[in-house]
Amino acid sequence: MIFFKVYGRDSIILLVFLFLFSGAFLFFFRQWKSFGIPEGGKGVSLSGEVQEKQKPVLVALNRRFIQGEKIAAKKLASAWEESGRDLSEYIHIYDSAGKEVTGLFDTGTPGKYELEIVVESPASGLKSRKKITVLVDGRVKSS
């Protein structure tokens, strides 16, 4: 009672608040230490299970085009994360010389072209790569 008379009701409320806050902080800190941060680019679900990060899914097929066709390079492949998020904007296409193919794919010259398609997931940082062959047929497309 002497403490209450000297310091008043507000100080008791402050001490109770600090006690409850410190208990909550210690509880969360202990849980954090028990789950920890997994190694090697893995994640932890809310249940505490360690989850492996997945490479993005990359779909690209060998294609054949007639000389003179207008083909958007980005349409040669599609990609998504395991969660279903579309990664088409992160697709990069490289020719056999290592130069990036952007815009329209040149079908003006007939031949066989080897392309490497790469996509990197911004969420996991993992990459998927695939090599495809594009055949440009010598028959000229009629308008």
PDB file of C-alpha atoms in Angstrom:
ATOM      1  CA  MET A   1       0.000   0.000   0.000  1.00  0.00           C
ATOM      2  CA  ILE A   2       2.871   2.350   0.635  1.00  0.00           C
ATOM      3  CA  PHE A   3       4.063   1.914  -2.989  1.00  0.00           C
ATOM      4  CA  PHE A   4       0.559   2.665  -4.253  1.00  0.00           C
ATOM      5  CA  LYS A   5       0.281   5.802  -2.104  1.00  0.00           C
ATOM      6  CA  VAL A   6       3.723   7.056  -3.145  1.00  0.00           C
ATOM      7  CA  TYR A   7       3.717   6.281  -6.875  1.00  0.00           C
ATOM      8  CA  GLY A   8       0.048   6.161  -7.669  1.00  0.00           C
ATOM      9  CA  ARG A   9      -2.224   4.071  -9.853  1.00  0.00           C
ATOM     10  CA  ASP A  10      -0.523   4.964 -13.149  1.00  0.00           C
ATOM     11  CA  SER A  11       2.800   3.467 -12.097  1.00  0.00           C
ATOM     12  CA  ILE A  12       1.108   0.156 -11.230  1.00  0.00           C
ATOM     13  CA  ILE A  13      -0.517   0.080 -14.694  1.00  0.00           C
ATOM     14  CA  LEU A  14       2.877   0.798 -16.275  1.00  0.00           C
ATOM     15  CA  LEU A  15       4.537  -2.052 -14.347  1.00  0.00           C
ATOM     16  CA  VAL A  16       1.793  -4.526 -15.342  1.00  0.00           C
ATOM     17  CA  PHE A  17       2.104  -3.447 -18.994  1.00  0.00           C
ATOM     18  CA  LEU A  18       5.894  -3.897 -18.931  1.00  0.00           C
ATOM     19  CA  PHE A  19       5.515  -7.316 -17.341  1.00  0.00           C
ATOM     20  CA  LEU A  20       3.033  -8.489 -20.003  1.00  0.00           C
ATOM     21  CA  PHE A  21       5.075  -6.975 -22.860  1.00  0.00           C
ATOM     22  CA  SER A  22       8.299  -8.620 -21.682  1.00  0.00           C
ATOM     23  CA  GLY A  23       6.502 -11.981 -21.420  1.00  0.00           C
ATOM     24  CA  ALA A  24       5.181 -11.688 -24.978  1.00  0.00           C
ATOM     25  CA  PHE A  25       8.620 -10.647 -26.245  1.00  0.00           C
ATOM     26  CA  LEU A  26      10.325 -13.603 -24.561  1.00  0.00           C
ATOM     27  CA  PHE A  27       7.690 -15.990 -25.956  1.00  0.00           C
ATOM     28  CA  PHE A  28       8.245 -14.794 -29.562  1.00  0.00           C
ATOM     29  CA  PHE A  29      12.015 -14.729 -29.138  1.00  0.00           C
ATOM     30  CA  ARG A  30      12.006 -18.325 -27.877  1.00  0.00           C
ATOM     31  CA  GLN A  31       9.850 -19.438 -30.824  1.00  0.00           C
ATOM     32  CA  TRP A  32      12.168 -17.676 -33.259  1.00  0.00           C
ATOM     33  CA  LYS A  33      15.182 -19.446 -31.788  1.00  0.00           C
ATOM     34  CA  SER A  34      13.460 -22.847 -31.903  1.00  0.00           C
ATOM     35  CA  PHE A  35      12.557 -22.528 -35.605  1.00  0.00           C
ATOM     36  CA  GLY A  36      15.586 -20.488 -36.618  1.00  0.00           C
ATOM     37  CA  ILE A  37      16.468 -19.482 -40.137  1.00  0.00           C
ATOM     38  CA  PRO A  38      17.063 -22.458 -42.436  1.00  0.00           C
ATOM     39  CA  GLU A  39      20.228 -22.751 -44.496  1.00  0.00           C
ATOM     40  CA  GLY A  40      20.694 -22.996 -48.238  1.00  0.00           C
ATOM     41  CA  GLY A  41      17.820 -20.864 -49.512  1.00  0.00           C
ATOM     42  CA  LYS A  42      15.062 -22.830 -47.846  1.00  0.00           C
ATOM     43  CA  GLY A  43      11.923 -21.328 -46.353  1.00  0.00           C
ATOM     44  CA  VAL A  44       9.851 -22.087 -43.272  1.00  0.00           C
ATOM     45  CA  SER A  45       6.083 -22.434 -43.339  1.00  0.00           C
ATOM     46  CA  LEU A  46       3.869 -21.228 -40.499  1.00  0.00           C
ATOM     47  CA  SER A  47       3.762 -24.791 -39.151  1.00  0.00           C
ATOM     48  CA  GLY A  48       7.564 -24.785 -38.879  1.00  0.00           C
ATOM     49  CA  GLU A  49       8.239 -27.176 -41.762  1.00  0.00           C
ATOM     50  CA  VAL A  50      11.346 -26.392 -43.807  1.00  0.00           C
ATOM     51  CA  GLN A  51      10.493 -25.945 -47.487  1.00  0.00           C
ATOM     52  CA  GLU A  52      12.855 -26.137 -50.442  1.00  0.00           C
ATOM     53  CA  LYS A  53      12.749 -23.245 -52.886  1.00  0.00           C
ATOM     54  CA  GLN A  54      11.616 -24.390 -56.316  1.00  0.00           C
ATOM     55  CA  LYS A  55      13.022 -23.407 -59.692  1.00  0.00           C
ATOM     56  CA  PRO A  56      10.552 -21.658 -61.976  1.00  0.00           C
ATOM     57  CA  VAL A  57       8.714 -23.815 -64.520  1.00  0.00           C
ATOM     58  CA  LEU A  58       9.881 -23.008 -68.056  1.00  0.00           C
ATOM     59  CA  VAL A  59       8.028 -24.290 -71.117  1.00  0.00           C
ATOM     60  CA  ALA A  60       9.592 -23.858 -74.556  1.00  0.00           C
ATOM     61  CA  LEU A  61       9.332 -26.147 -77.566  1.00  0.00           C
ATOM     62  CA  ASN A  62      11.328 -26.529 -80.767  1.00  0.00           C
ATOM     63  CA  ARG A  63       9.526 -24.521 -83.436  1.00  0.00           C
ATOM     64  CA  ARG A  64       9.342 -24.246 -87.226  1.00  0.00           C
ATOM     65  CA  PHE A  65       8.477 -21.038 -89.041  1.00  0.00           C
ATOM     66  CA  ILE A  66       8.160 -20.027 -92.659  1.00  0.00           C
ATOM     67  CA  GLN A  67      10.628 -17.420 -93.902  1.00  0.00           C
ATOM     68  CA  GLY A  68       9.228 -13.910 -93.416  1.00  0.00           C
ATOM     69  CA  GLU A  69       6.822 -14.693 -90.553  1.00  0.00           C
ATOM     70  CA  LYS A  70       6.696 -12.101 -87.786  1.00  0.00           C
ATOM     71  CA  ILE A  71       7.284 -13.806 -84.450  1.00  0.00           C
ATOM     72  CA  ALA A  72       7.556 -12.045 -81.092  1.00  0.00           C
ATOM     73  CA  ALA A  73      10.596 -13.499 -79.317  1.00  0.00           C
ATOM     74  CA  LYS A  74       8.842 -13.553 -75.925  1.00  0.00           C
ATOM     75  CA  LYS A  75       6.118 -15.803 -77.399  1.00  0.00           C
ATOM     76  CA  LEU A  76       8.618 -18.645 -77.878  1.00  0.00           C
ATOM     77  CA  ALA A  77       8.405 -19.557 -74.173  1.00  0.00           C
ATOM     78  CA  SER A  78       6.311 -19.185 -71.052  1.00  0.00           C
ATOM     79  CA  ALA A  79       7.271 -19.451 -67.397  1.00  0.00           C
ATOM     80  CA  TRP A  80       5.659 -19.423 -63.976  1.00  0.00           C
ATOM     81  CA  GLU A  81       6.471 -20.113 -60.354  1.00  0.00           C
ATOM     82  CA  GLU A  82       5.123 -23.106 -58.488  1.00  0.00           C
ATOM     83  CA  SER A  83       2.667 -20.738 -56.806  1.00  0.00           C
ATOM     84  CA  GLY A  84       1.222 -19.924 -60.253  1.00  0.00           C
ATOM     85  CA  ARG A  85       2.685 -16.417 -60.639  1.00  0.00           C
ATOM     86  CA  ASP A  86       3.391 -15.609 -64.303  1.00  0.00           C
ATOM     87  CA  LEU A  87       7.094 -14.945 -64.991  1.00  0.00           C
ATOM     88  CA  SER A  88       6.827 -14.120 -68.709  1.00  0.00           C
ATOM     89  CA  GLU A  89       8.302 -10.656 -68.155  1.00  0.00           C
ATOM     90  CA  TYR A  90      11.465 -12.240 -66.688  1.00  0.00           C
ATOM     91  CA  ILE A  91      12.214 -14.450 -69.716  1.00  0.00           C
ATOM     92  CA  HIS A  92      15.467 -13.740 -71.582  1.00  0.00           C
ATOM     93  CA  ILE A  93      16.296 -15.387 -74.923  1.00  0.00           C
ATOM     94  CA  TYR A  94      19.869 -15.661 -76.216  1.00  0.00           C
ATOM     95  CA  ASP A  95      21.135 -16.784 -79.616  1.00  0.00           C
ATOM     96  CA  SER A  96      24.115 -19.093 -80.132  1.00  0.00           C
ATOM     97  CA  ALA A  97      26.516 -16.110 -79.987  1.00  0.00           C
ATOM     98  CA  GLY A  98      25.165 -15.132 -76.550  1.00  0.00           C
ATOM     99  CA  LYS A  99      23.365 -12.010 -77.796  1.00  0.00           C
ATOM    100  CA  GLU A 100      19.937 -11.378 -76.304  1.00  0.00           C
ATOM    101  CA  VAL A 101      17.036 -11.664 -78.745  1.00  0.00           C
ATOM    102  CA  THR A 102      14.413  -8.970 -78.114  1.00  0.00           C
ATOM    103  CA  GLY A 103      11.396  -7.728 -80.038  1.00  0.00           C
ATOM    104  CA  LEU A 104      10.690  -9.736 -83.180  1.00  0.00           C
ATOM    105  CA  PHE A 105      12.613 -12.904 -83.981  1.00  0.00           C
ATOM    106  CA  ASP A 106      14.319 -12.494 -87.384  1.00  0.00           C
ATOM    107  CA  THR A 107      12.909 -15.046 -89.810  1.00  0.00           C
ATOM    108  CA  GLY A 108      14.309 -13.301 -92.892  1.00  0.00           C
ATOM    109  CA  THR A 109      17.101 -15.831 -93.407  1.00  0.00           C
ATOM    110  CA  PRO A 110      16.285 -19.538 -93.632  1.00  0.00           C
ATOM    111  CA  GLY A 111      18.255 -21.864 -91.380  1.00  0.00           C
ATOM    112  CA  LYS A 112      18.469 -23.648 -88.071  1.00  0.00           C
ATOM    113  CA  TYR A 113      18.870 -21.452 -84.979  1.00  0.00           C
ATOM    114  CA  GLU A 114      19.813 -22.627 -81.497  1.00  0.00           C
ATOM    115  CA  LEU A 115      18.357 -20.466 -78.729  1.00  0.00           C
ATOM    116  CA  GLU A 116      18.850 -20.568 -74.966  1.00  0.00           C
ATOM    117  CA  ILE A 117      15.927 -19.416 -72.853  1.00  0.00           C
ATOM    118  CA  VAL A 118      16.559 -18.313 -69.265  1.00  0.00           C
ATOM    119  CA  VAL A 119      14.104 -17.228 -66.583  1.00  0.00           C
ATOM    120  CA  GLU A 120      14.974 -16.115 -63.053  1.00  0.00           C
ATOM    121  CA  SER A 121      12.399 -16.058 -60.288  1.00  0.00           C
ATOM    122  CA  PRO A 122      12.481 -12.762 -58.389  1.00  0.00           C
ATOM    123  CA  ALA A 123      11.048 -14.508 -55.321  1.00  0.00           C
ATOM    124  CA  SER A 124      13.511 -17.403 -54.989  1.00  0.00           C
ATOM    125  CA  GLY A 125      16.413 -16.113 -57.102  1.00  0.00           C
ATOM    126  CA  LEU A 126      16.658 -19.510 -58.822  1.00  0.00           C
ATOM    127  CA  LYS A 127      17.043 -19.836 -62.602  1.00  0.00           C
ATOM    128  CA  SER A 128      15.690 -22.284 -65.160  1.00  0.00           C
ATOM    129  CA  ARG A 129      17.367 -22.738 -68.551  1.00  0.00           C
ATOM    130  CA  LYS A 130      16.286 -24.518 -71.696  1.00  0.00           C
ATOM    131  CA  LYS A 131      17.774 -24.815 -75.183  1.00  0.00           C
ATOM    132  CA  ILE A 132      15.483 -24.994 -78.180  1.00  0.00           C
ATOM    133  CA  THR A 133      15.931 -25.190 -81.942  1.00  0.00           C
ATOM    134  CA  VAL A 134      14.058 -22.859 -84.267  1.00  0.00           C
ATOM    135  CA  LEU A 135      13.898 -23.897 -87.921  1.00  0.00           C
ATOM    136  CA  VAL A 136      13.175 -21.158 -90.457  1.00  0.00           C
ATOM    137  CA  ASP A 137      11.870 -22.821 -93.603  1.00  0.00           C
ATOM    138  CA  GLY A 138      13.082 -21.363 -96.930  1.00  0.00           C
ATOM    139  CA  ARG A 139       9.636 -21.079 -98.396  1.00  0.00           C
ATOM    140  CA  VAL A 140       8.726 -17.408 -98.514  1.00  0.00           C
ATOM    141  CA  LYS A 141       5.433 -16.507 -96.878  1.00  0.00           C
ATOM    142  CA  SER A 142       2.941 -15.112 -99.344  1.00  0.00           C
ATOM    143  CA  SER A 143       1.068 -11.970 -98.281  1.00  0.00           C
TER     144      SER A 143
END
